[in-house]
XYZ file of C-alpha atoms in Angstrom:
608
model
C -18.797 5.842 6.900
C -18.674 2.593 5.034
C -15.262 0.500 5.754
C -14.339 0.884 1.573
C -14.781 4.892 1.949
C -12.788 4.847 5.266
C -10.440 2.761 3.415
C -9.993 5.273 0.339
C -9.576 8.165 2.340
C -7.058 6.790 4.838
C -5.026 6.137 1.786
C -5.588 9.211 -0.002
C -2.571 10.516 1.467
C -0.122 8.185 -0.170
C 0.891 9.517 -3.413
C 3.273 9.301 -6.542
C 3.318 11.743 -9.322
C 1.599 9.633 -12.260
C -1.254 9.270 -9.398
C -1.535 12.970 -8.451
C -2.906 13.870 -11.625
C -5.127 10.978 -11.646
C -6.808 11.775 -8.805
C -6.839 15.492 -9.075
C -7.862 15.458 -12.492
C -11.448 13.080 -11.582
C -13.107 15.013 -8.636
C -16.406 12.972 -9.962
C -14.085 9.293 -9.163
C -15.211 7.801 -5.809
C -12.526 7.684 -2.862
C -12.540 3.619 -3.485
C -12.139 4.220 -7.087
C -9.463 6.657 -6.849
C -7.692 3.827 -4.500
C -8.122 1.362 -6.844
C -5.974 3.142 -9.310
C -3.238 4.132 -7.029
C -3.183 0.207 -5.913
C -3.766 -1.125 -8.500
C -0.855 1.039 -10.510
C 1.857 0.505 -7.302
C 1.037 -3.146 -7.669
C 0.632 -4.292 -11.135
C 3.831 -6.576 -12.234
C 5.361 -3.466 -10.353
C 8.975 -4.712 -10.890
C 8.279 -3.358 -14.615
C 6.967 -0.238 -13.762
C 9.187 2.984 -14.863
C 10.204 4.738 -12.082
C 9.115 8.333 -11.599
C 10.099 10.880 -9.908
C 8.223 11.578 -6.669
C 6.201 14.572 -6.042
C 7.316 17.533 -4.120
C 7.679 17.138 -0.457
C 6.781 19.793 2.023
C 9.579 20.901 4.051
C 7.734 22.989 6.414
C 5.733 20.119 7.800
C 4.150 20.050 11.433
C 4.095 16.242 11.058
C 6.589 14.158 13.751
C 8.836 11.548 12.781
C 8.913 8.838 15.084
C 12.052 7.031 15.932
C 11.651 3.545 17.235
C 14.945 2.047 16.952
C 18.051 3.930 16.265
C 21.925 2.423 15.297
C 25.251 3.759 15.791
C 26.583 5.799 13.328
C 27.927 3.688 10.093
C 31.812 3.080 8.945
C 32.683 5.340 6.567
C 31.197 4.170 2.845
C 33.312 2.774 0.472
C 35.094 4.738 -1.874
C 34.593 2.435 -4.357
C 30.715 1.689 -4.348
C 30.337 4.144 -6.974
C 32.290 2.943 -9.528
C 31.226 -0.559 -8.882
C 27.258 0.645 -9.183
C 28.094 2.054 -12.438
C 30.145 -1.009 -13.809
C 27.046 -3.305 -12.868
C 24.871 -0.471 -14.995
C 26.654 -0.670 -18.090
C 26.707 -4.689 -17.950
C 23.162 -5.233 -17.548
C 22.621 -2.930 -20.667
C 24.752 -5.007 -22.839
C 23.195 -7.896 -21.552
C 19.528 -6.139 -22.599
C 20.760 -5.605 -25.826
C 21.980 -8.745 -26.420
C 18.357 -10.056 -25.453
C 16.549 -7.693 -27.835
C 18.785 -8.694 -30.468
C 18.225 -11.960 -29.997
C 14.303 -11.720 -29.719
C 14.553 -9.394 -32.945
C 15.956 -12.210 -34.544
C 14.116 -14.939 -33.727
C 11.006 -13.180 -34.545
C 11.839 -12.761 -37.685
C 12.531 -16.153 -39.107
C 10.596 -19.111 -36.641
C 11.140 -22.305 -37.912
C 9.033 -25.235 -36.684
C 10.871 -28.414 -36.450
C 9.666 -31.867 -36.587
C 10.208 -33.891 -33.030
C 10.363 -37.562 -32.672
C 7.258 -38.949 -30.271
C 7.190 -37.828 -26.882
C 9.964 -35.541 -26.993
C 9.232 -31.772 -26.322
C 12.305 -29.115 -26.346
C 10.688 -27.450 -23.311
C 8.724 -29.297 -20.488
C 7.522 -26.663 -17.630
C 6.735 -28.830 -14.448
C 4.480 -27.316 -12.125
C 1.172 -25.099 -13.921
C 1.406 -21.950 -11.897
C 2.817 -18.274 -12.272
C 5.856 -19.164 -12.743
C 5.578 -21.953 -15.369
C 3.524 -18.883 -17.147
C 6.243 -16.678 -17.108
C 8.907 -18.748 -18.286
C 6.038 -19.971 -20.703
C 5.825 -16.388 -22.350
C 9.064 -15.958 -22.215
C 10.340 -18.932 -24.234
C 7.618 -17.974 -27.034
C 9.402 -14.324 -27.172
C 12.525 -15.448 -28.086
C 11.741 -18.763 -29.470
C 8.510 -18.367 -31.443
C 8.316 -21.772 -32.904
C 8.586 -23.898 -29.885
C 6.741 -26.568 -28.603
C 6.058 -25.829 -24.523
C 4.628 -28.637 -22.332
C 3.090 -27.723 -18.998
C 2.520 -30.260 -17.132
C -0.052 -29.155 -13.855
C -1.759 -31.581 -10.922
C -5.014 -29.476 -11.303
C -7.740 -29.301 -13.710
C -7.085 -25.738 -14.287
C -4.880 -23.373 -16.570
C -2.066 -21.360 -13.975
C -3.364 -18.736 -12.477
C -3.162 -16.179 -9.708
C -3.182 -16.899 -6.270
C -3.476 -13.511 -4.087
C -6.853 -12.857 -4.631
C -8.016 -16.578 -3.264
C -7.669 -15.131 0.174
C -8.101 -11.167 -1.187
C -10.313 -9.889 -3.663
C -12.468 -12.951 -4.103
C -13.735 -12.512 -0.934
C -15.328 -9.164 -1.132
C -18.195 -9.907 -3.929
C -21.559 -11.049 -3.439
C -22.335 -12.849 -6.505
C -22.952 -16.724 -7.077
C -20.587 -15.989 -10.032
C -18.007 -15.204 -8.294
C -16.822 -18.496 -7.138
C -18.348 -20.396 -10.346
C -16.227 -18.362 -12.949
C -13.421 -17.485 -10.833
C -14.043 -13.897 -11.584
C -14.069 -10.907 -9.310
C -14.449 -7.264 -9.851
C -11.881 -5.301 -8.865
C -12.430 -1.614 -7.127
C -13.330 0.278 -10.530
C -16.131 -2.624 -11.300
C -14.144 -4.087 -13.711
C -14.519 -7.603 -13.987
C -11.291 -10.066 -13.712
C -10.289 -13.423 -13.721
C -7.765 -15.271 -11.408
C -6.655 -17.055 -14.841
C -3.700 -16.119 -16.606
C -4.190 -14.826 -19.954
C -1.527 -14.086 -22.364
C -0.202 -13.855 -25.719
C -0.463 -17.360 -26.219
C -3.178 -19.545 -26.951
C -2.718 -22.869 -24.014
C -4.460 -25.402 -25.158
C -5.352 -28.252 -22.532
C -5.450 -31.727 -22.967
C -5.101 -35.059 -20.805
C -2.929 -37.887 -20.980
C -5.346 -39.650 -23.650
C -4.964 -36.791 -25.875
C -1.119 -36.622 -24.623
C -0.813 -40.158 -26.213
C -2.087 -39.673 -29.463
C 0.191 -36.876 -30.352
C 2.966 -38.186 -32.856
C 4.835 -34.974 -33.261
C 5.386 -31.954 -30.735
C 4.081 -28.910 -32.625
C 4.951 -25.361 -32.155
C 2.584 -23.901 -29.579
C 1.273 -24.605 -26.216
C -0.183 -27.472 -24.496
C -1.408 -28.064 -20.466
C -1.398 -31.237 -19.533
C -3.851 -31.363 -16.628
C -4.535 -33.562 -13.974
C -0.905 -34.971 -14.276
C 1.879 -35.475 -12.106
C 5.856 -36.456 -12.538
C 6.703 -39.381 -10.155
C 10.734 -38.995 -11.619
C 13.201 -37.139 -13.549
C 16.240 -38.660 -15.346
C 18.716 -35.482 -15.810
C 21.255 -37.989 -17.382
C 18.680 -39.216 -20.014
C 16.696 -36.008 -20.044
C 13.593 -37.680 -19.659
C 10.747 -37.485 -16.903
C 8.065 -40.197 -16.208
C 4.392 -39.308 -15.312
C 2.296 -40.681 -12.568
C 0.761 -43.354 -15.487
C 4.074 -44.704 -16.117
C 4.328 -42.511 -19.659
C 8.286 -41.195 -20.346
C 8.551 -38.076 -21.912
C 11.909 -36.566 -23.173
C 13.025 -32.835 -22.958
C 15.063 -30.249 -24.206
C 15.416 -28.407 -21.418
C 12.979 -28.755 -18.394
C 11.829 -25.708 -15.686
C 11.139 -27.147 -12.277
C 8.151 -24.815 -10.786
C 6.682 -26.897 -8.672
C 5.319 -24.456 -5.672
C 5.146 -25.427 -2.323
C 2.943 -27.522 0.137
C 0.739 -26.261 3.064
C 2.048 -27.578 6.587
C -0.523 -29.743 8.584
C -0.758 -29.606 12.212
C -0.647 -33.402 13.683
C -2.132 -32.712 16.749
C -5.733 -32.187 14.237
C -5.868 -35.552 12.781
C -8.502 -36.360 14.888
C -10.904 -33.897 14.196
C -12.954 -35.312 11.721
C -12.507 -36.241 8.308
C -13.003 -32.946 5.886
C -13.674 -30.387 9.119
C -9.396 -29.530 8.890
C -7.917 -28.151 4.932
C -5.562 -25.945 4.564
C -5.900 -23.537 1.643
C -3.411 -23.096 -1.438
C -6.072 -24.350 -4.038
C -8.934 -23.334 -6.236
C -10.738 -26.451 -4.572
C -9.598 -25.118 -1.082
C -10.996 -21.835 -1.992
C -14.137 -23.330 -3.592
C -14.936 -25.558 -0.599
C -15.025 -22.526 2.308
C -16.406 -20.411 -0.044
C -19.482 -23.147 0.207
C -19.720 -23.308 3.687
C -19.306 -19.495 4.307
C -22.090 -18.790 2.752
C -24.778 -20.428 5.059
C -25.544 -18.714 8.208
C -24.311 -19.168 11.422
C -21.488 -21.277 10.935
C -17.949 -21.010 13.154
C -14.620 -21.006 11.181
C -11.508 -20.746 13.310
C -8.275 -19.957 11.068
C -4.814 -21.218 13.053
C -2.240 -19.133 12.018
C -1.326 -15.285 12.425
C 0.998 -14.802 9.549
C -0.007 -13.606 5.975
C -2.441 -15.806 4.689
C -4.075 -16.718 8.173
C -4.450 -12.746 8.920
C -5.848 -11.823 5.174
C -8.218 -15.070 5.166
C -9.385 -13.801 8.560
C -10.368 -10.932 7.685
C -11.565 -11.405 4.408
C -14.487 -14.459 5.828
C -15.430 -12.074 8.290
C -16.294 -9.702 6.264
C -18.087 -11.584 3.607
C -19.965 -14.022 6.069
C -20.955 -11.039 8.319
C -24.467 -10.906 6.719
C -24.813 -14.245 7.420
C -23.348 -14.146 11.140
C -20.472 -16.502 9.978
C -18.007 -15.894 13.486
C -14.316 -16.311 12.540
C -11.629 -17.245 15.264
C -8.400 -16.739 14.609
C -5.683 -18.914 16.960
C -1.797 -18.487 16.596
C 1.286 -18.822 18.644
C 2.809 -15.159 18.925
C 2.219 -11.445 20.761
C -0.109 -10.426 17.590
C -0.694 -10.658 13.769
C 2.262 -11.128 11.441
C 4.611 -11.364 15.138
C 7.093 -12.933 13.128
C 7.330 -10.502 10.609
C 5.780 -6.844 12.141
C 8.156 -5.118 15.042
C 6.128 -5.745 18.055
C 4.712 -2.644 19.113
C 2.971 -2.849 15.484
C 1.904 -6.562 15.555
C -0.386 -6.112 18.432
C -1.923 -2.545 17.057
C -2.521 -4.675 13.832
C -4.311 -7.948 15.996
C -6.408 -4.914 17.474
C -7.986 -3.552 13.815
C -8.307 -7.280 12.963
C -10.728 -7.525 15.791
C -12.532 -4.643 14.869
C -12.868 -6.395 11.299
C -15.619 -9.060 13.516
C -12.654 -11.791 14.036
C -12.051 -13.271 17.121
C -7.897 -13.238 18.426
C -6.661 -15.575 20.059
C -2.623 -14.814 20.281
C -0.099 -16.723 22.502
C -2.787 -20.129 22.141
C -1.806 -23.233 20.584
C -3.993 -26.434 20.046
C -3.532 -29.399 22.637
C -6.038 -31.600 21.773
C -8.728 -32.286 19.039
C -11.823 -34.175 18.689
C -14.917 -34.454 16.803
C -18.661 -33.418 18.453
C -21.445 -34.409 16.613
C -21.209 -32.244 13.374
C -18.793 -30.080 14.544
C -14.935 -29.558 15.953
C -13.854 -28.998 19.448
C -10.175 -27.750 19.560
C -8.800 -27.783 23.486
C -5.868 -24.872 23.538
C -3.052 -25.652 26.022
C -4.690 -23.144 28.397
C -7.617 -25.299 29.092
C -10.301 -23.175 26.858
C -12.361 -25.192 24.575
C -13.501 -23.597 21.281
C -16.003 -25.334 18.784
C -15.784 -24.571 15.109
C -17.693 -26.167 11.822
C -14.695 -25.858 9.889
C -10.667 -25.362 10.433
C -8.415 -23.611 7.754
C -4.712 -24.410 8.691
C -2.928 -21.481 7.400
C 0.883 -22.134 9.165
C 2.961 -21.870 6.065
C 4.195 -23.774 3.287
C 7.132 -26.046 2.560
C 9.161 -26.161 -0.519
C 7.715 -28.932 -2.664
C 11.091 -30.631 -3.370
C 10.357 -34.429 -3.770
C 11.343 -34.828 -7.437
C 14.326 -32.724 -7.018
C 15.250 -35.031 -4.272
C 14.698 -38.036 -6.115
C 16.710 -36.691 -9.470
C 19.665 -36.093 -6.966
C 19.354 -31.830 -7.133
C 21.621 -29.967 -4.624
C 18.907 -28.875 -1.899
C 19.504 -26.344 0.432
C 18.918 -27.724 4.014
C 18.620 -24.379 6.099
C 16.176 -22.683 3.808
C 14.273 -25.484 1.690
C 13.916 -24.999 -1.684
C 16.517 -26.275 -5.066
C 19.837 -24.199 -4.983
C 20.095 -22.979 -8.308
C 23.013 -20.395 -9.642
C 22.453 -16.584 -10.837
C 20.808 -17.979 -13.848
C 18.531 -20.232 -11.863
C 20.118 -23.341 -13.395
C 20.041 -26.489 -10.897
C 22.547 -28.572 -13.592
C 22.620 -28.535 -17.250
C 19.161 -27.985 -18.966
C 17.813 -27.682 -15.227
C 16.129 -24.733 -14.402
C 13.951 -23.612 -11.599
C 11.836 -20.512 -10.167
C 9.112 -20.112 -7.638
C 8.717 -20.712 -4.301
C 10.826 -23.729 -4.774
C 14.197 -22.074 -5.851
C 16.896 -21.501 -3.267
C 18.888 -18.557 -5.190
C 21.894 -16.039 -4.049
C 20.494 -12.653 -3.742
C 23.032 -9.963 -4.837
C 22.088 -7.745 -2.054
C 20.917 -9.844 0.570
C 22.892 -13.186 0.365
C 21.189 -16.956 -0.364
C 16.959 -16.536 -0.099
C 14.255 -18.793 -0.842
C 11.005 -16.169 -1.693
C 7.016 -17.291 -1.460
C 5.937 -13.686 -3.285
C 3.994 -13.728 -6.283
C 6.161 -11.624 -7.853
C 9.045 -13.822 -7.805
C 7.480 -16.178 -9.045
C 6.245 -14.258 -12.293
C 10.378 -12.214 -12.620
C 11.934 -15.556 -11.887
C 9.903 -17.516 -14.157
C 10.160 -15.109 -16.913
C 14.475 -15.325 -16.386
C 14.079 -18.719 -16.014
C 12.316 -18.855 -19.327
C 14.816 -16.420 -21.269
C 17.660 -18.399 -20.157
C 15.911 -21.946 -21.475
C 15.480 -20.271 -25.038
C 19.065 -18.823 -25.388
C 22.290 -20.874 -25.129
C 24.191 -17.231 -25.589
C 22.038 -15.001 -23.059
C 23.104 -16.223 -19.120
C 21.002 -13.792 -17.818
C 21.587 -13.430 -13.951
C 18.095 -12.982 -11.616
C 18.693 -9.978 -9.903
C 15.145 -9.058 -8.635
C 14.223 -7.462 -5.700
C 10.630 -8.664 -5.566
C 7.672 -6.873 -3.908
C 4.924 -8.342 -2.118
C 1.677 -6.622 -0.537
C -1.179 -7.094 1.714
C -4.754 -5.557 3.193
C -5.663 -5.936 6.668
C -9.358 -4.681 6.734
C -10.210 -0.822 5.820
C -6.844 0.657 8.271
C -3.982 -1.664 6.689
C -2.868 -1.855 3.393
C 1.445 -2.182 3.047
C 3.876 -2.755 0.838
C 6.975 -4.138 0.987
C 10.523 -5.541 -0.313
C 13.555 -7.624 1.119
C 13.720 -9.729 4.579
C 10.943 -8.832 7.065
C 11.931 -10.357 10.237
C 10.583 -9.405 13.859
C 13.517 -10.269 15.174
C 15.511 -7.789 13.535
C 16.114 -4.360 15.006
C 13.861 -1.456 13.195
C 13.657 2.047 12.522
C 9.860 3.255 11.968
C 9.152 6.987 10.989
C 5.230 7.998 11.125
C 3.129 10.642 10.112
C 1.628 10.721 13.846
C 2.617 12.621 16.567
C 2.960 10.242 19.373
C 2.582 10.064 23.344
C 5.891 9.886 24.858
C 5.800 8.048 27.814
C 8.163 5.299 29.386
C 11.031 5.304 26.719
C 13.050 3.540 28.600
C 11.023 0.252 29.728
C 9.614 0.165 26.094
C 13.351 -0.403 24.903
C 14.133 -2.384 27.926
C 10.956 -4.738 27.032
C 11.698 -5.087 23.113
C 15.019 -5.821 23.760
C 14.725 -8.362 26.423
C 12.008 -10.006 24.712
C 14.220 -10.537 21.599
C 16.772 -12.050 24.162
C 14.212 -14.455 25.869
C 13.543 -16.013 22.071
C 16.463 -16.066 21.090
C 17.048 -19.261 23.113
C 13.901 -20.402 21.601
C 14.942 -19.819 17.876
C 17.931 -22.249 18.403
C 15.406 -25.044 18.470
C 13.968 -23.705 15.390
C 17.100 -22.921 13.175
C 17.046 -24.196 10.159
C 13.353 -24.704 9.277
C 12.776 -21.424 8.440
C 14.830 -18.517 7.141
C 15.319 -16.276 10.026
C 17.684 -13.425 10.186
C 19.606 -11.913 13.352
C 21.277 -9.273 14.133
C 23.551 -7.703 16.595
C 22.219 -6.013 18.989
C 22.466 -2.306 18.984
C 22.619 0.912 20.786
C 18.665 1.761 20.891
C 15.880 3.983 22.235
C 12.113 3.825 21.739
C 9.094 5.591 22.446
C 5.848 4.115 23.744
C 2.638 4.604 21.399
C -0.864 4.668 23.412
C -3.024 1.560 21.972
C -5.514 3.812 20.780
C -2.966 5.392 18.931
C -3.516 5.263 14.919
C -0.410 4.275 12.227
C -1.637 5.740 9.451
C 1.242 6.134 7.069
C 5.162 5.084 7.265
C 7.795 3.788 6.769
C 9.529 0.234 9.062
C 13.586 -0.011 7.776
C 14.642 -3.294 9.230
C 18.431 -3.741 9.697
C 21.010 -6.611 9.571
C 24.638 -5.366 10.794
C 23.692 -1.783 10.577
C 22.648 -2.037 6.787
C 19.521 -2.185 5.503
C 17.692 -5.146 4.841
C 14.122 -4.654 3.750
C 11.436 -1.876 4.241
C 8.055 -2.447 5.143
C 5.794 0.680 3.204
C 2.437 1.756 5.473
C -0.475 2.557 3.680
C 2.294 4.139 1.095
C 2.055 2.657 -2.013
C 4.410 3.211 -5.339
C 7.410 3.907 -3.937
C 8.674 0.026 -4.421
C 11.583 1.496 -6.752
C 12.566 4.360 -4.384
C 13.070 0.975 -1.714
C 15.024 -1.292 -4.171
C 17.600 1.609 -4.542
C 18.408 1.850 -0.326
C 18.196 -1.431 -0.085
C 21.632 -2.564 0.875
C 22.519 0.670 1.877
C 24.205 1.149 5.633
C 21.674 3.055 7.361
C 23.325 6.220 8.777
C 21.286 8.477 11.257
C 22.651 11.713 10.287
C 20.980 10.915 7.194
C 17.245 9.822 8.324
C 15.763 12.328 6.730
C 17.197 12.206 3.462
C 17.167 8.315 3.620
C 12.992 8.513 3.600
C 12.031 11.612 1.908
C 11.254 10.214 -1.352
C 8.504 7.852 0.342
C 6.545 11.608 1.325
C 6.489 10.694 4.961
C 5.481 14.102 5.796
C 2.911 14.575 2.489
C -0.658 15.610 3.410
């Protein structure tokens, strides 16, 4: 069975209702199809799907829930939740209507008003999803205006997932040269953004000749902004031009971490990958034969790009290493029982692990790369990807004297993801306060899009305020057994709950618990060193029992809760896909476990 069918029907279990029908309804749709639409459904701009209501569960089930971790019973809930909830309800619809009113009207009568030279009521800095968001939404409400995106590449914003996803897993020349892919149905897409609105791109040349901002959009490409005046309301661009704004979005992303200790091997044998270039580059080199590309890093992007090259160089006998710090893939984010299950179907996918290594030394050999780990072992490569994480690209917030939040990177901002008047920010760069979960900084792709498109409603209303309240998704695939879900903080180093479909083998509860929990306490010393350069939560420890799973043991569908203080913090959904609304609504919630089993039933745990 080819890896796409074994992929299809391992997910074929995980179901919504709009879906059911789908699938039932097509018994001529292949499995990968059938997936597609499922995926693709769960996952598109999911934050605006409806929510439905989930299929009927069986009761009568011979499946076993699996308990990994297990709190104390809860305080009593507050009395006055309830009323609260439905307070917050009834202000977010006024708000809504106040923002279709407002759209209603503007669309009625635009007006296009004449600017003096250089001055643009909106100027979007950064070209990515979340400049496109806010982009769209400024046009909704403010159809006349004149939007200025300024962007450091030579390309329109576009998507960034499928650089280390879907682009891999096509064959054609095409692929790379149009940035198109075809997603699972054959349909062929485009990692550009295409909207409502016509962006038309120009460079500074054609930036200088404009006497008079007109309504519509222009990308200014190639460009960046060396400083921004918020007294003056003006920004200056890397040619010494000053621009004035309205009101200006900050979007500006983030930046890949380097490693130091591979400066010397070689000059273009080390990138890391955020680009279209980056993509473009490995792409190239992937696709002659017998080269060696070792990826360092074993969090999201390391483990997807891993397994991605393998796959599409395996015709070609392209060997992929893959070198990080921790127990297993994602170690800083899975619990640890299911980081080193996931390291083991990463090395089925053809890549070679290399967990607990890290680089000493590196030097370049004739063509190629020799990386020394601190255990003495020598491995050569062609080409390095660093994939260790990025950092919030704050430099001209720093420079325009923005409050920047030290312990998390990133611009703090307030619920309307204003940094000071006419300010705004979104993206990776934007330090916010989470209603549920306290002050975050979020690298998702779907923050970026809901918090650009606030960001943007906000700019184009001096009436609206509207607060970003998002709970935003984000997903992954791990080769043809892993494909998840998930929303809120994902942190190893919180204590979990996991329910699975499969029965397990019980053996040696009590030195499994004994070993989680004293490896938490033997990094915890560890993580003082660390605090502060990344956002990591803790938690106090808690009563606990576990089960040991045999390695050969398969995770096919479940459910992770992770827990801060005995509430719950974020859910991690296994090869269970739309149920992203069903995990906003407990998120927050104390986890009790008398209630266990109605906590997860709508996520069909126990659905064949």
């Amino acid at each position: 069975m080819s890896s796409q069918a074994f992929r299809a029907a391992l997910r074929s279990t995980a179901r919504f209702a709009p879906q059911r029908n789908l699938l039932a309804s097509s018994s001529s749709v292949a499995p990968r199809q059938a997936l597609f639409s499922l995926r693709q459904t769960a996952r598109s701009y999911a934050s605006h799907a409806p929510h439905t209501t989930p299929a009927a569960h069986h009761t009568d089930s011979d499946a076993i829930w699996v308990i990994y971790k297990l709190t104390a019973p809860p305080p009593k809930k507050n009395a006055g939740e309830s009323a609260h909830h439905h307070k917050e309800e009834a202000v977010e619809e006024v708000v809504e209507e106040e923002e279709e009113k407002e759209t209603a009207a503007a669309a009625a009568a635009p007006v296009a008003a004449k600017h003096e030279k250089d001055y643009y009521p909106y100027i979007l800095i950064g070209a990515g999803t979340a400049s496109f968001a806010a982009m769209e939404a400024i046009r909704e409400k403010d159809p006349s205006a004149a939007i200025l995106i300024i962007g450091n590449e030579d390309i329109g914003p576009y998507m960034r997932p499928p650089l280390s996803k879907e682009m891999w897993f096509n064959k054609e020349d095409e692929t790379t040269k149009n940035l198109s892919f075809k997603d699972w149905q054959g349909k062929e897409r485009n990692i550009v953004l295409h909207g409502k609105e016509t962006i038309q791109s120009i460079d500074q040349e054609a930036l200088n000749k404009i006497e008079s901002a007109e309504s519509g959009v222009k990308l200014l490409t190639g460009a960046t902004v060396e400083d921004l005046n918020i007294t003056e309301q003006s920004l200056t661009l890397n040619n010494g031009k000053v621009l004035k704004y309205g009101k200006v979005l900050l979007a500006t992303g983030g930046i890949p971490k380097t490693l130091p200790v591979l400066k010397g091997a070689g000059e273009g044998k080390v990138t890391t990958f955020r680009s279209v270039e980056d993509f473009k580059k490995l792409h190239s080199l992937v696709k002659s034969a017998d080269k060696k590309i070792v990826i360092v890093g074993g969090g999201f992007l390391g483990s997807e790009l891993a397994v991605a090259v393998s796959h599409f160089g395996k015709e070609k006998n392209v060997k992929v290493t893959q070198i990080f710090p921790e127990d297993g893939n994602m170690g800083l984010v899975f619990p640890s029982y299911l980081s080193k299950w996931t390291t083991s179907q990463v090395e089925q996918e053809g890549v070679s692990v290399k967990p607990n290594s890290r680089i000493a030394s590196s030097k370049a050999v004739g063509e190629q790369v020799e990386l020394t780990l601190e255990s003495g072992e020598k491995v050569l490569a062609d080409h390095v990807v660093v994939a260790v994480g990025i950092e919030a690209n704050v430099e001209l917030a720093k420079k325009a004297g923005l409050e920047l939040d030290e312990h998390r990177g990133g611009v703090v901002v307030n619920a309307e993801l204003q940094a000071r008047r006419n300010v705004y920010c979104a993206g990776d760069m934007t330090s916010f306060h989470d209603v549920t979960l306290g002050r975050r900084r979020v690298e998702h792709y779907d923050n970026a899009i809901l918090g650009g498109r606030v960001a943007g409603q906000n700019m184009a209303s001096d009436t609206l305020h509207k607060p970003y309240k998002h709970q935003s998704m984000f997903w992954s695939d791990l080769g043809p057994h892993i494909g998840y879900e998930a929303v809120g903080i994902l942190d190893s180093k919180l204590s979990t709950v996991s329910i699975w479909t499969k029965k397990p083998t019980v053996a040696a509860a009590d030195a499994a618990a004994a070993t989680e929990e004293g490896t938490k306490e033997e990094s915890a010393a560890a993580d003082k060193k660390d605090e502060g350069k990344r956002e990591r939560a803790t938690a106090t420890p808690l009563p606990a029992e576990a089960v040991k799973v045999e390695d050969k043991e398969k995770y096919n569908k479940g459910l992770v809760l992770y827990l801060k203080d005995k509430k719950i913090v974020g859910l991690l959904m296994w090869n269970n896909f739309g149920k992203v609304e069903d995990a906003r609504k407990i998120l927050g919630q104390v986890y009790d476990t008398e209630k266990v089993e109605a906590l997860v039933k709508p996520f069909g745990i126990h659905e064949e």
